[in-house]
Short mmCIF file of C-alpha atoms in Angstrom, two decimals:
data_model
loop_
_atom_site.label_atom_id
_atom_site.label_comp_id
_atom_site.label_asym_id
_atom_site.label_seq_id
_atom_site.Cartn_x
_atom_site.Cartn_y
_atom_site.Cartn_z
CA GLY A 1 79.87 83.25 165.55
CA GLU A 2 79.31 80.41 167.95
CA ASN A 3 81.07 80.30 171.33
CA VAL A 4 81.36 77.03 173.25
CA GLU A 5 82.44 76.96 176.88
CA GLN A 6 83.40 73.72 178.62
CA HIS A 7 83.76 72.91 182.33
CA PRO A 8 85.59 71.70 184.26
CA SER A 9 89.02 71.92 182.68
CA THR A 10 90.25 69.00 184.79
CA LEU A 11 88.30 66.27 186.53
CA SER A 12 89.62 63.55 188.77
CA VAL A 13 87.38 60.66 189.84
CA GLN A 14 87.79 57.31 191.49
CA GLU A 15 87.34 54.22 189.36
CA GLY A 16 83.68 53.21 189.35
CA ASP A 17 82.41 56.72 190.04
CA SER A 18 80.51 58.84 187.51
CA ALA A 19 81.95 61.81 185.62
CA VAL A 20 80.00 64.74 184.21
CA ILE A 21 81.34 67.35 181.78
CA LYS A 22 79.26 70.36 180.84
CA CYS A 23 79.24 72.66 177.82
CA THR A 24 77.29 75.76 176.96
CA TYR A 25 76.85 77.31 173.55
CA SER A 26 75.77 80.75 172.41
CA ASP A 27 74.09 80.31 169.02
CA SER A 28 70.56 78.97 169.43
CA ALA A 29 70.63 77.86 165.77
CA SER A 30 73.32 75.24 166.45
CA ASN A 31 71.77 71.85 165.88
CA TYR A 32 74.47 69.21 166.23
CA PHE A 33 76.62 68.46 169.28
CA PRO A 34 79.37 65.82 169.13
CA TRP A 35 81.72 64.73 171.89
CA TYR A 36 85.28 63.63 171.18
CA LYS A 37 87.79 61.71 173.25
CA GLN A 38 91.47 62.35 172.67
CA GLU A 39 94.05 60.09 174.26
CA LEU A 40 97.60 61.31 174.67
CA GLY A 41 99.34 61.58 171.30
CA LYS A 42 96.30 60.37 169.35
CA ARG A 43 93.64 61.90 167.16
CA PRO A 44 90.25 63.01 168.54
CA GLN A 45 87.68 60.22 168.20
CA LEU A 46 83.91 60.65 168.24
CA ILE A 47 82.35 58.90 171.24
CA ILE A 48 78.76 60.13 171.10
CA ASP A 49 76.72 62.87 169.47
CA ILE A 50 73.27 64.38 169.73
CA ARG A 51 71.09 66.34 167.37
CA SER A 52 68.84 69.20 168.41
CA ASN A 53 65.63 67.24 167.98
CA VAL A 54 66.65 64.83 170.75
CA GLY A 55 66.98 65.55 174.47
CA GLU A 56 69.05 62.55 175.51
CA LYS A 57 71.11 59.78 173.97
CA LYS A 58 72.81 56.83 175.60
CA ASP A 59 75.43 54.36 174.48
CA GLN A 60 76.39 51.81 177.15
CA ARG A 61 78.24 53.77 179.89
CA ILE A 62 78.13 57.07 178.02
CA ALA A 63 75.17 59.45 177.75
CA VAL A 64 74.65 62.97 176.49
CA THR A 65 71.84 65.33 177.46
CA LEU A 66 70.80 68.50 175.66
CA ASN A 67 68.83 71.43 177.01
CA LYS A 68 68.06 73.68 174.06
CA THR A 69 66.29 76.29 176.16
CA ALA A 70 69.28 76.79 178.41
CA LYS A 71 71.73 76.14 175.55
CA HIS A 72 73.79 73.57 177.36
CA PHE A 73 74.67 69.93 176.90
CA SER A 74 76.46 67.46 179.11
CA LEU A 75 78.46 64.25 178.84
CA HIS A 76 77.86 61.61 181.49
CA ILE A 77 80.20 58.66 181.97
CA THR A 78 79.11 56.03 184.48
CA GLU A 79 81.21 53.31 186.11
CA THR A 80 84.41 55.01 185.02
CA GLN A 81 87.46 52.91 184.22
CA PRO A 82 91.16 53.87 183.98
CA GLU A 83 90.96 53.62 180.18
CA ASP A 84 88.44 56.47 180.23
CA SER A 85 91.31 58.78 181.20
CA ALA A 86 91.77 61.24 178.31
CA VAL A 87 90.91 64.75 177.22
CA TYR A 88 87.26 65.19 176.21
CA PHE A 89 86.07 67.91 173.83
CA CYS A 90 82.54 69.05 173.17
CA ALA A 91 81.59 70.82 169.96
CA ALA A 92 78.63 72.61 168.41
CA SER A 93 77.76 72.91 164.76
CA LEU A 94 75.12 74.54 162.62
CA GLY A 95 74.22 72.45 159.65
CA PHE A 96 77.37 70.33 159.87
CA ASN A 97 79.46 73.13 158.43
CA LYS A 98 81.87 74.74 160.86
CA PHE A 99 82.45 73.01 164.17
CA TYR A 100 83.18 75.05 167.29
CA PHE A 101 85.05 73.20 170.00
CA GLY A 102 85.18 73.65 173.75
CA SER A 103 88.51 74.05 175.51
CA GLY A 104 88.64 70.43 176.66
CA THR A 105 88.38 68.54 179.96
CA LYS A 106 91.21 66.36 181.16
CA LEU A 107 89.64 63.39 182.90
CA ASN A 108 91.77 61.31 185.24
CA VAL A 109 90.29 58.07 186.54
CA LYS A 110 92.21 56.81 189.55
CA PRO A 111 92.35 53.02 190.01
CA GLU B 1 90.59 51.03 154.14
CA ALA B 2 88.62 54.28 154.20
CA ASP B 3 90.51 56.72 156.36
CA ILE B 4 92.13 60.13 156.53
CA TYR B 5 95.90 60.33 156.23
CA GLN B 6 98.42 63.01 157.10
CA THR B 7 102.09 63.28 156.17
CA PRO B 8 104.57 63.86 157.55
CA ARG B 9 103.65 62.78 161.06
CA TYR B 10 106.58 64.71 162.54
CA LEU B 11 108.57 67.57 161.05
CA VAL B 12 111.47 69.57 162.43
CA ILE B 13 112.46 72.47 160.22
CA GLY B 14 114.40 75.72 160.36
CA THR B 15 112.95 79.22 160.38
CA GLY B 16 112.15 80.64 156.97
CA LYS B 17 111.61 77.32 155.22
CA LYS B 18 108.57 76.61 153.09
CA ILE B 19 106.61 73.54 154.16
CA THR B 20 103.56 71.69 152.94
CA LEU B 21 101.52 69.43 155.19
CA GLU B 22 99.64 66.77 153.28
CA CYS B 23 96.13 65.52 154.02
CA SER B 24 94.25 62.91 152.02
CA GLN B 25 91.00 61.09 152.69
CA THR B 26 89.59 58.05 150.96
CA MET B 27 86.05 58.43 152.28
CA GLY B 28 84.76 60.61 149.46
CA HIS B 29 83.90 63.42 151.85
CA ASP B 30 83.17 66.85 150.42
CA LYS B 31 84.11 68.88 153.50
CA MET B 32 87.65 69.11 154.81
CA TYR B 33 89.21 71.12 157.64
CA TRP B 34 92.54 72.10 159.15
CA TYR B 35 92.88 72.67 162.88
CA GLN B 36 95.81 73.83 164.97
CA GLN B 37 96.09 72.24 168.40
CA ASP B 38 98.72 72.55 171.10
CA PRO B 39 98.93 69.20 172.96
CA GLY B 40 95.78 68.55 174.98
CA MET B 41 94.46 72.03 174.32
CA GLU B 42 91.58 73.53 172.36
CA LEU B 43 91.25 72.92 168.61
CA HIS B 44 91.40 76.09 166.52
CA LEU B 45 89.96 76.06 162.99
CA ILE B 46 92.40 77.65 160.53
CA HIS B 47 90.99 76.60 157.12
CA TYR B 48 88.06 74.70 155.69
CA SER B 49 86.68 73.62 152.34
CA TYR B 50 83.21 72.56 151.25
CA GLY B 51 84.39 71.02 148.02
CA VAL B 52 86.73 71.32 145.05
CA ASN B 53 87.90 74.89 144.43
CA SER B 54 86.26 76.03 147.67
CA THR B 55 88.45 77.26 150.54
CA GLU B 56 87.73 79.55 153.49
CA LYS B 57 89.74 80.92 156.38
CA GLY B 58 88.78 79.78 159.83
CA ASP B 59 88.44 81.74 163.03
CA LEU B 60 92.12 81.56 164.00
CA SER B 61 94.32 83.90 162.03
CA SER B 62 96.91 81.89 160.17
CA GLU B 63 99.75 82.67 157.78
CA SER B 64 99.16 79.39 156.00
CA THR B 65 97.33 78.77 152.74
CA VAL B 66 95.38 75.78 151.44
CA SER B 67 94.18 74.45 148.11
CA ARG B 68 91.48 71.98 147.09
CA ILE B 69 92.06 70.82 143.54
CA ARG B 70 90.89 67.25 144.16
CA THR B 71 88.14 66.06 146.49
CA GLU B 72 90.44 63.74 148.41
CA HIS B 73 93.39 66.10 148.85
CA PHE B 74 93.66 69.24 151.05
CA PRO B 75 97.28 70.36 151.55
CA LEU B 76 98.31 73.18 153.88
CA THR B 77 101.33 75.36 153.04
CA LEU B 78 103.45 77.66 155.18
CA GLU B 79 105.52 79.92 152.93
CA SER B 80 107.99 80.87 155.67
CA ALA B 81 107.95 78.84 158.86
CA ARG B 82 108.51 80.58 162.21
CA PRO B 83 108.91 79.24 165.76
CA SER B 84 105.39 80.53 166.53
CA HIS B 85 104.08 77.94 164.04
CA THR B 86 105.27 75.12 166.29
CA SER B 87 102.16 73.08 167.07
CA GLN B 88 100.15 70.06 166.04
CA TYR B 89 98.09 70.33 162.86
CA LEU B 90 95.01 68.13 162.53
CA CYS B 91 93.17 67.53 159.29
CA ALA B 92 89.53 66.42 159.35
CA SER B 93 86.81 65.57 156.87
CA SER B 94 83.05 65.12 156.97
CA GLU B 95 80.12 64.35 154.76
CA TYR B 96 76.93 66.38 154.82
CA SER B 97 74.88 65.68 157.98
CA GLU B 98 77.71 63.63 159.46
CA THR B 99 80.37 64.40 162.03
CA GLN B 100 84.03 65.03 161.43
CA TYR B 101 86.71 62.38 161.30
CA PHE B 102 90.25 63.38 162.17
CA GLY B 103 93.59 62.41 160.74
CA PRO B 104 96.49 61.37 163.00
CA GLY B 105 98.02 64.85 162.94
CA THR B 106 101.37 66.40 162.04
CA ARG B 107 103.59 67.61 164.87
CA LEU B 108 105.60 70.57 163.63
CA LEU B 109 108.65 72.01 165.36
CA VAL B 110 110.20 75.14 163.88
CA LEU B 111 113.66 75.93 165.19
#
């Protein structure tokens, strides 16, 4: 089955700086890669996703890049704000059936 | 409002008791999932369903069982709760070619 690895496990940045979280996957057939944000005590919420036919996608301060050859994808958050502090999970899916999640990155944005 | 609901939100129960965690979604999604997640940690898939009368075990071994008699309802049952079952249980649903949406979770404590 698919194996998703996520790094780093914790990330601390100063407000206004950029944050980058990286994930690798093992199954080259995976074709859908969502990113979720989970605040303390709340449910995971989708923040951005990318499909395998696209190399990059941007939504305001958030962007995701996908390198199918290297089998890795990254989340980029620019101009970080304290409310960006949360745990972020990447995931990979083949055909929108089973989703395989990374181990999570705890992002702390210091004011 | 279209959403995914879980009850109870919190449950404290003694060892050996039978419990059922409820999950309902009003989005008409065919696919539903159960994940186990310790706070802030990785999500582990324990059961999933692609539609009525379809259920499969996930990658994490679990002593729980599920049923899918109606599209909107996907309950999870533990026949005999143990302290090792203490965790958060997240239900999710998705439509074909769309990402998953998560319920608010049930926090289970087995004494």
